[in-house]
Short mmCIF file of C-alpha atoms in Angstrom, two decimals:
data_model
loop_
_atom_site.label_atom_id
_atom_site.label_comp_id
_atom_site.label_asym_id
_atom_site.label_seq_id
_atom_site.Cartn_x
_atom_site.Cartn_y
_atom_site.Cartn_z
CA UNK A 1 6.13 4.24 15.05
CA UNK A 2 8.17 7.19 16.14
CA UNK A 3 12.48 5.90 15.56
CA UNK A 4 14.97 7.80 13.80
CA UNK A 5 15.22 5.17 11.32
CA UNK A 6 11.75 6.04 10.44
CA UNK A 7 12.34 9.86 10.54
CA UNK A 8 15.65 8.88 7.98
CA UNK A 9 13.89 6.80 5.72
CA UNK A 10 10.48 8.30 5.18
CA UNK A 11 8.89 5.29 6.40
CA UNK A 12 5.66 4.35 8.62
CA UNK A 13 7.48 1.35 9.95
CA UNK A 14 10.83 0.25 10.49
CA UNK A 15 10.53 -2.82 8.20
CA UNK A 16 12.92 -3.71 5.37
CA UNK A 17 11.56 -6.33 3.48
CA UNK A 18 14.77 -7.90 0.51
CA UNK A 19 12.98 -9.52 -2.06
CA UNK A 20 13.73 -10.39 -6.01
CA UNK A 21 10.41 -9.85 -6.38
CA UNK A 22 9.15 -6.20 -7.34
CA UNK A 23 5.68 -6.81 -6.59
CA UNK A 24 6.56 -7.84 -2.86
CA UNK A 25 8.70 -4.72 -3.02
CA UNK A 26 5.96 -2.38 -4.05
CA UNK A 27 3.36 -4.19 -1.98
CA UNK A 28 5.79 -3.43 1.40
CA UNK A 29 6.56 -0.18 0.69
CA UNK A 30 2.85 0.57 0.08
CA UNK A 31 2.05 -0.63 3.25
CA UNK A 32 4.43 1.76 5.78
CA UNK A 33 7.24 -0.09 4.91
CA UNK A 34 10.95 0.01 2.98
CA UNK A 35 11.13 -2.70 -0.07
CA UNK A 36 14.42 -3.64 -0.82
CA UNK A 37 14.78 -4.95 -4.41
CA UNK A 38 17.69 -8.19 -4.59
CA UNK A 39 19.10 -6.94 -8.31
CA UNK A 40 21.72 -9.67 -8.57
CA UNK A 41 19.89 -11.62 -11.07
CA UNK A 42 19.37 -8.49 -13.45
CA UNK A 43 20.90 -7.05 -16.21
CA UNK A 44 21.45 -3.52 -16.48
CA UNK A 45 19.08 -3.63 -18.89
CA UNK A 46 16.78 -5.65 -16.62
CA UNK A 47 16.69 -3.68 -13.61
CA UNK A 48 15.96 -0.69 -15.50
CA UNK A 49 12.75 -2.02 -16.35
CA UNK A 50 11.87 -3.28 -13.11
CA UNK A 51 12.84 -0.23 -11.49
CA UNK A 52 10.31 1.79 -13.70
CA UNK A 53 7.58 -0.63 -12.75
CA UNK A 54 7.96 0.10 -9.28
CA UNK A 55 8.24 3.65 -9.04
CA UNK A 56 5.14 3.72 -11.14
CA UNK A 57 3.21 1.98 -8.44
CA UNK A 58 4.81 3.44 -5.31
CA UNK A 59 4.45 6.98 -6.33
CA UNK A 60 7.23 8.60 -4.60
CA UNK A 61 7.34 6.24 -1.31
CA UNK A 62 11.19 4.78 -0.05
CA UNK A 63 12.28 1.62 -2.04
CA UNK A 64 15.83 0.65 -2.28
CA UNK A 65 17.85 -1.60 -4.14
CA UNK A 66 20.56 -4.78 -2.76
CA UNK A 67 23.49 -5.60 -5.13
CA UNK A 68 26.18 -8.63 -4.31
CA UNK A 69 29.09 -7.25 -4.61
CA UNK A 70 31.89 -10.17 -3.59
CA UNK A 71 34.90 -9.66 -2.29
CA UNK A 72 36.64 -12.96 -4.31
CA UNK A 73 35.45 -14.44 -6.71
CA UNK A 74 36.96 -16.87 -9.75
CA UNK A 75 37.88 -15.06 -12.25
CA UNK A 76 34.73 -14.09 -14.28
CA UNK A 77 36.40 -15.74 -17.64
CA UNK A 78 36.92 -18.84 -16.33
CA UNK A 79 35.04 -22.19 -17.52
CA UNK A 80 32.88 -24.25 -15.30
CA UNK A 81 35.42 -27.89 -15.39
CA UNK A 82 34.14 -30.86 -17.06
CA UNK A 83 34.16 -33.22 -13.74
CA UNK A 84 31.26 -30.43 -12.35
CA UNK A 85 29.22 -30.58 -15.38
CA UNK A 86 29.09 -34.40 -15.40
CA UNK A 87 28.37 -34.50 -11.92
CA UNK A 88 25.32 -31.95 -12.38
CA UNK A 89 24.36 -34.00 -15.27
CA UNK A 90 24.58 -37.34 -13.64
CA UNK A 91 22.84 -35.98 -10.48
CA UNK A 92 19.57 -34.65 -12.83
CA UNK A 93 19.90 -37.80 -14.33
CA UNK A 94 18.61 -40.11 -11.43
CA UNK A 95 16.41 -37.79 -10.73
CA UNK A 96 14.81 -37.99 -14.08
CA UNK A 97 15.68 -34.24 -14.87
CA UNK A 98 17.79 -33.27 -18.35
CA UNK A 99 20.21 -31.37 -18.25
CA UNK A 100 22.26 -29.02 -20.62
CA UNK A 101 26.29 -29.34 -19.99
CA UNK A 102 27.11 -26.48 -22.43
CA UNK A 103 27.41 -23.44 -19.87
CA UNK A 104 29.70 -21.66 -22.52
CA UNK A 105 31.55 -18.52 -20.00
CA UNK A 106 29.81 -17.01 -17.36
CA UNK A 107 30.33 -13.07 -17.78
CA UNK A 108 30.79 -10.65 -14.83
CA UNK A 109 27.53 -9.77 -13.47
CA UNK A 110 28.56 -11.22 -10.25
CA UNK A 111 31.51 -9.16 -9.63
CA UNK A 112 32.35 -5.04 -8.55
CA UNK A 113 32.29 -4.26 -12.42
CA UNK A 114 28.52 -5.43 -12.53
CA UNK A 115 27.87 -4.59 -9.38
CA UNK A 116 28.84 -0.91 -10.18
CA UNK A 117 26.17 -1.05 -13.33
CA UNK A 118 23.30 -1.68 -11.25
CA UNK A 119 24.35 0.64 -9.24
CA UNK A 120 24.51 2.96 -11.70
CA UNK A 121 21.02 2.23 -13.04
CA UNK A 122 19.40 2.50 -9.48
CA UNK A 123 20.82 5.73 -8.64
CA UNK A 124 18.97 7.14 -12.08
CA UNK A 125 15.77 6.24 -9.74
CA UNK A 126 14.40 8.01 -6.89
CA UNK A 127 16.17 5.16 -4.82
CA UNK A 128 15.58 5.55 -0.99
CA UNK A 129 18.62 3.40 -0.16
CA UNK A 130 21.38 1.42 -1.78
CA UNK A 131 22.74 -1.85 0.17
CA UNK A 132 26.15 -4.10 -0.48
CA UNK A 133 24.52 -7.88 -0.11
CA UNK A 134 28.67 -9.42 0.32
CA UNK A 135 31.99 -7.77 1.62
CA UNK A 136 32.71 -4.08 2.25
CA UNK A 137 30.94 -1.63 -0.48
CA UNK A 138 33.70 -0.70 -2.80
CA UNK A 139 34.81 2.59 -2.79
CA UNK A 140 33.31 3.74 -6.12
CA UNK A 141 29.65 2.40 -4.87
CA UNK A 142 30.08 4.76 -1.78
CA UNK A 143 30.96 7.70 -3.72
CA UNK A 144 28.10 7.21 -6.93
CA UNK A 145 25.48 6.80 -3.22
CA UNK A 146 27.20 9.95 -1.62
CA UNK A 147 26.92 11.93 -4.96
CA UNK A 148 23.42 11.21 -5.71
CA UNK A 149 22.15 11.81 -1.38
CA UNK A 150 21.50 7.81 -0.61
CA UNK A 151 22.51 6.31 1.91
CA UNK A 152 24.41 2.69 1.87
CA UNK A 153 23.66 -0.12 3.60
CA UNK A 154 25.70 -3.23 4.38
CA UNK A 155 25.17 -6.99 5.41
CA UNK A 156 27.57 -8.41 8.06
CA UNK A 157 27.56 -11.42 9.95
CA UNK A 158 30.49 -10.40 12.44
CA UNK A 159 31.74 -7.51 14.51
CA UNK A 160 34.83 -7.52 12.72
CA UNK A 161 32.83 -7.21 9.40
CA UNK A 162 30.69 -4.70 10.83
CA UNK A 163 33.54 -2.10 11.94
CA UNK A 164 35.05 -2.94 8.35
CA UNK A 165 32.02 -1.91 6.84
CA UNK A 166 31.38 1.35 8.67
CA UNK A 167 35.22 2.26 7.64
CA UNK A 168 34.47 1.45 4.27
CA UNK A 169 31.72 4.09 3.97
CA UNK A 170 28.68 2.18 4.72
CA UNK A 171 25.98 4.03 6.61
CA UNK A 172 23.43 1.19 7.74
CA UNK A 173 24.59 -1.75 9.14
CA UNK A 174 22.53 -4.92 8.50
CA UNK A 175 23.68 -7.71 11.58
CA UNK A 176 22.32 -10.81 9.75
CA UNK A 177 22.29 -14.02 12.14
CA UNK A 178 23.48 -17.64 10.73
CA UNK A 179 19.04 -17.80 10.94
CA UNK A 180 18.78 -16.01 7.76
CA UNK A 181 18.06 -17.52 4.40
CA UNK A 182 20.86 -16.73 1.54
CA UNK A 183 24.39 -15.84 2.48
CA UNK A 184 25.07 -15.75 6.35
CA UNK A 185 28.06 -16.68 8.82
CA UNK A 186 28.13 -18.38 11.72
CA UNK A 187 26.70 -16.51 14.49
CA UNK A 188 23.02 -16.58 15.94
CA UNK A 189 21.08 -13.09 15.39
CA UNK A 190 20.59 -12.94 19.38
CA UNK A 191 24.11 -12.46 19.94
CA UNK A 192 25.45 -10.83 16.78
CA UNK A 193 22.77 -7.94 17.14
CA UNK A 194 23.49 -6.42 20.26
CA UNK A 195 27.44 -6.89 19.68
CA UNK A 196 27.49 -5.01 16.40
CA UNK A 197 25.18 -2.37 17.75
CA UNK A 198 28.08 -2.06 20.90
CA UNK A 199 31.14 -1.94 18.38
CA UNK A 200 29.44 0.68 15.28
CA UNK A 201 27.53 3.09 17.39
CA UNK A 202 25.93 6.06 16.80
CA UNK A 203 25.61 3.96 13.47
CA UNK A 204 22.16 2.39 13.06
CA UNK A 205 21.70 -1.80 12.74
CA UNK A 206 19.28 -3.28 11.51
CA UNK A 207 18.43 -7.15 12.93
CA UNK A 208 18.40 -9.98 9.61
CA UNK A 209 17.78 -13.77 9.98
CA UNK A 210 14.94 -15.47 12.20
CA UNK A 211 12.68 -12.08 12.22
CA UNK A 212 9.28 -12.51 10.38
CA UNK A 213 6.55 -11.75 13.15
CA UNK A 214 6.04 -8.71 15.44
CA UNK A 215 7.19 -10.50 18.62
CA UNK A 216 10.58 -11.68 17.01
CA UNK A 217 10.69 -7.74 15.69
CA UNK A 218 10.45 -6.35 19.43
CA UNK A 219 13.04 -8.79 20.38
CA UNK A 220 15.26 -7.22 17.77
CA UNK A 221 14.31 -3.82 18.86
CA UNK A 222 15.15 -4.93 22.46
CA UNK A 223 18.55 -6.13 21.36
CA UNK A 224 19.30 -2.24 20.07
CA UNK A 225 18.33 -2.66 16.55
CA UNK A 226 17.04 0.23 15.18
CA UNK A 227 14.81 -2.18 12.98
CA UNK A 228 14.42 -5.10 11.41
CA UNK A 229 15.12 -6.66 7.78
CA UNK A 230 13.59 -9.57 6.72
CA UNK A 231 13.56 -12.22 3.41
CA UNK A 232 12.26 -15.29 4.12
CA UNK A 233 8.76 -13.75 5.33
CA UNK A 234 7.77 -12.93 1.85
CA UNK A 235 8.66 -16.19 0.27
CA UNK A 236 5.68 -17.51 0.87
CA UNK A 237 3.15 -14.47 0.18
CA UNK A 238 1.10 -14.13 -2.62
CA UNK A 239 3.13 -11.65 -4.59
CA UNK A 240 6.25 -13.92 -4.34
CA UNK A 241 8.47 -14.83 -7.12
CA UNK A 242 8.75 -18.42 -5.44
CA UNK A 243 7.86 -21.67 -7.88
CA UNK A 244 4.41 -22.77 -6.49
CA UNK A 245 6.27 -26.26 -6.14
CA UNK A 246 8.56 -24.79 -4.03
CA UNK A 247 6.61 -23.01 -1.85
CA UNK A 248 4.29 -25.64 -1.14
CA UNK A 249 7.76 -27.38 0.07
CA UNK A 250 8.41 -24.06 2.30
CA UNK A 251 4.88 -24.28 3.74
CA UNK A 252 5.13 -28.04 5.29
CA UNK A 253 8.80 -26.98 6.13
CA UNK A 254 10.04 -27.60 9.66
CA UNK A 255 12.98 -25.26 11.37
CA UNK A 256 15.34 -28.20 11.01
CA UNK A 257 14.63 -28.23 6.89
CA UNK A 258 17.30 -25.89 6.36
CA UNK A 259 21.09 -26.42 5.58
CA UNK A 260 23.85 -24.12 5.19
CA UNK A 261 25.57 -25.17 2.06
CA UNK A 262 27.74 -23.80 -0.87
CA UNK A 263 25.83 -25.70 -3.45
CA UNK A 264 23.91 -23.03 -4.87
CA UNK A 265 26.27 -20.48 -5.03
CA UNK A 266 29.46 -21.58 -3.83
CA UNK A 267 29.66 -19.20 -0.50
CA UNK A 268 27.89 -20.70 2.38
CA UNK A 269 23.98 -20.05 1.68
CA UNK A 270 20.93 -21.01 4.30
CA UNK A 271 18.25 -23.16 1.57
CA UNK A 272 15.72 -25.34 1.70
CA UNK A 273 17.71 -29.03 2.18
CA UNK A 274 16.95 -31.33 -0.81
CA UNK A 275 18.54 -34.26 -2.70
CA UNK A 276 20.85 -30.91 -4.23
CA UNK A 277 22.23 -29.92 -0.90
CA UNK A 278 22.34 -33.66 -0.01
CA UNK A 279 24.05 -34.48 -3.63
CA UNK A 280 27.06 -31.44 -3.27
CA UNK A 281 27.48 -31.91 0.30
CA UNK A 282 27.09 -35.68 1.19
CA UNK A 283 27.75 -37.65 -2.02
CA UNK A 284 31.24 -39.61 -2.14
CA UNK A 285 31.35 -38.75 -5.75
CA UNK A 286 30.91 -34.99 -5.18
CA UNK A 287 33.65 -32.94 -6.60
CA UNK A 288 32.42 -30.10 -4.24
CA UNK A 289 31.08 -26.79 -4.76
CA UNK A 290 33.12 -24.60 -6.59
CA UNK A 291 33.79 -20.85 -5.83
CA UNK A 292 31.24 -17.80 -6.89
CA UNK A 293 30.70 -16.97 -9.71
CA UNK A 294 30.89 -20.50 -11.27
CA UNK A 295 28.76 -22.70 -8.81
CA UNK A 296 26.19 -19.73 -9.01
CA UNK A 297 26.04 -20.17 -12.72
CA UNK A 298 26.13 -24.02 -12.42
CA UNK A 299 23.33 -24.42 -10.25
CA UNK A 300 21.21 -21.37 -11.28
CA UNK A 301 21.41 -23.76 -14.78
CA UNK A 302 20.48 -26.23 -12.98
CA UNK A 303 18.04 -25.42 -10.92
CA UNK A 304 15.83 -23.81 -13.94
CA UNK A 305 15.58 -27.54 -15.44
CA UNK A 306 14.10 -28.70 -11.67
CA UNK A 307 11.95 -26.11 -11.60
CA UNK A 308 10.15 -26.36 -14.62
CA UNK A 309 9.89 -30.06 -14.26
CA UNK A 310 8.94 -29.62 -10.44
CA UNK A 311 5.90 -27.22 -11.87
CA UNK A 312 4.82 -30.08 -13.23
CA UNK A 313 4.70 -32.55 -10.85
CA UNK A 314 7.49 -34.66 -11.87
CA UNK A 315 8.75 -36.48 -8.54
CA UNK A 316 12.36 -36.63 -8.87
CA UNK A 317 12.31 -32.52 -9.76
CA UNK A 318 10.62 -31.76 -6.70
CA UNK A 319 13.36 -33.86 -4.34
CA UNK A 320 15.98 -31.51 -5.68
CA UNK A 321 14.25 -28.85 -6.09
CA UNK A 322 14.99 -25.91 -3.27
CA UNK A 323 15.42 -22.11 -2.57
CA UNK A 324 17.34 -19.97 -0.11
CA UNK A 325 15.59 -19.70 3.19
CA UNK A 326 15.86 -19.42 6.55
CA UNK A 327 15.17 -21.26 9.85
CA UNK A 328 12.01 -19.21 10.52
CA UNK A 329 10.68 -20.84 7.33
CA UNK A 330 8.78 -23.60 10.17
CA UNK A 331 6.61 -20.65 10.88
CA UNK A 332 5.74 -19.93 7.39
CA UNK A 333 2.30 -22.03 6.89
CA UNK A 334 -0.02 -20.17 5.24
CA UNK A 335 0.30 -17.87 1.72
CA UNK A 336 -1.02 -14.65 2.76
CA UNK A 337 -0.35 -10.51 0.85
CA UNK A 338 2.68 -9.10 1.79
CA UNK A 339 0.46 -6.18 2.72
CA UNK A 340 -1.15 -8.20 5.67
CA UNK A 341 1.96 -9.55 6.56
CA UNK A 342 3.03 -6.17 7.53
CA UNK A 343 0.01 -5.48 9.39
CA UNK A 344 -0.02 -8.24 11.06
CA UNK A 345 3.51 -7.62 12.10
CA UNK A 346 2.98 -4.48 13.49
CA UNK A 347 0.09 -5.45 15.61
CA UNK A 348 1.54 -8.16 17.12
CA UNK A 349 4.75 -5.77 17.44
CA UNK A 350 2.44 -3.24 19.35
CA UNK A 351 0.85 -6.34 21.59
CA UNK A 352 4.52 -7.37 22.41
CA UNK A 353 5.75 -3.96 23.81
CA UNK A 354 2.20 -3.39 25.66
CA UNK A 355 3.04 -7.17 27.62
CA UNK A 356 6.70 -5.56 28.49
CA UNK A 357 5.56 -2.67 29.62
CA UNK A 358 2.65 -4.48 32.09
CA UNK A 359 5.87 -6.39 32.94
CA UNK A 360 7.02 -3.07 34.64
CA UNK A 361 4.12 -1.69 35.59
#
């Protein structure tokens, strides 16, 4: 595919695939496309290692790394309140699930401070791109990325976070539609796209949420996208870091099995809905989410019990159990490689603009 985002990157195809998962990221970036490694739930330490694992298997093809860097967050010293653990507790509880209410302090991983030590550790790789997952990329990110020759990218769910993001430094805009699985706002991709393309140009967007086949990529294109990023789409391949339980819960999925909710990390987040969601959101008794960090560290506790007891089998564990995900997850119905799902998106990306252009004929 010949597009200057191609020419930029050093890619076959103008396909950013996010994932936690290094083996989707290698797989991707094998296959003509740009993997984009989520490195929130890393240490330092962590990433490190991951990131030496993929540059052994993509031997000198584009990869980049996402980092959440939010803009306010409780204070990283701060203690998780009692009336939150008892609730979380009480919640596992009916569902037959234990749970530990000793969180102890949740450090600052989830903040600029940690943010900057990934960032750090990525740009000591041959990193293809570096991208801010949450508010503008602060100023020392820009300058580390600017330093080392990679470019920045940046996730925006509104014009007005778009333009603040291009003043901030950033130079690859990622207009994410409410669609998309993890943290979105409240705007449908067919509208944001072509309005933050309009209001940041000559800077290239990328279109995020409801992309994960070739038609839905042309659309994108259409829009004035300059490519497309997707998550959800590798959730359910082979290589993904999903729980099997929860990805056979993805697979039978509908559109409508989605909710926007702060219960997972306490910023609106696009997930699988479940008796969680349900519990946080619905329940009388809720004490409602609390703010990032602290509901991140809550749930993520949480959540680890459910999954291990959804693995194996227990009822109640798979009701609550859930991941982030978006709409397009009712398309998502069979477990395939990430490396077909490329391919398969690029054919029927190639069959899309040959209809068009009959259209015009």
């Amino acid at each position: 595919m010949r597009s200057a985002i191609c020419e930029r990157m050093g890619v076959e195809f103008p396909l950013f695939a996010f994932s936690h998962c290094r083996d989707v990221v290698a797989a991707v970036t094998n296959a003509g496309g740009f993997g984009v490694l989520g490195a929130v739930a890393y240490s330092a330490e962590q990433l490190d290692t991951e990131l030496s694992w993929i540059d052994a298997q993509v031997g000198g093809r584009p990869y980049g790394v996402d980092v959440l860097v939010p803009g306010r967050t409780e204070g990283p010293r701060a203690t998780v309140p009692e009336s939150h653990l008892s609730f979380t507790a009480d919640l596992l509880q009916r569902y037959g699930v234990p749970f530990a209410t000793s969180l102890g302090r949740f450090g600052d991983r989830v903040s600029a401070r940690g943010a900057t030590e990934l960032i750090e550790v990525a740009l000591k790789h041959p990193v293809g791109l570096i991208a801010s997952a949450l508010g503008p990329p602060p100023p020392a990110m820009v300058s580390m990325a600017r330093e080392a020759g990679v470019p920045v990218a940046a996730l925006v769910g509104t014009v007005e976070h778009a333009r603040r993001q291009v003043a901030a430094g950033a130079d690859l805009i990622v207009a994410q539609g409410t669609e998309a699985g993890g943290h979105t706002g409240e705007i449908a991709t067919m509208v944001l796209v072509p309005q933050v393309v309009d209001a940041v140009a000559p800077v290239p967007v990328l279109a995020a949420g409801g992309i994960a086949s070739g038609r839905q990529m042309a659309a994108a294109m259409a829009l004035g996208a300059e490519g497309v990023w997707c998550g959800s789409v590798w959730l359910t391949t082979e290589e993904a870091e999903t729980p099997q339980s929860v990805k056979r819960k993805m697979l039978a999925a509908s559109s409508l099995d989605t909710v926007r909710s702060r219960s997972r990390t306490g910023k609106p987040a696009r997930q699988l809905a479940s008796a969680w969601t349900a519990a946080w959101d619905s329940d009388d008794d809720s004490p409602g989410p609390l703010g990032m960090p602290l509901q991140m560290l809550l749930a993520e506790s949480a959540m680890a019990g459910v999954v291990r007891a959804a693995e194996r089998g227990e009822p109640g564990a798979v009701e609550l159990a859930n991941y982030f995900v978006g709409q397009v997850v009712g398309q998502l119905d069979q477990v395939k490689p990430a490396r077909q799902v490329v391919y398969e998106m690029i054919e029927e990306f190639g069959d899309a603009i040959d209809r068009l252009s009959r259209i015009t004929e």
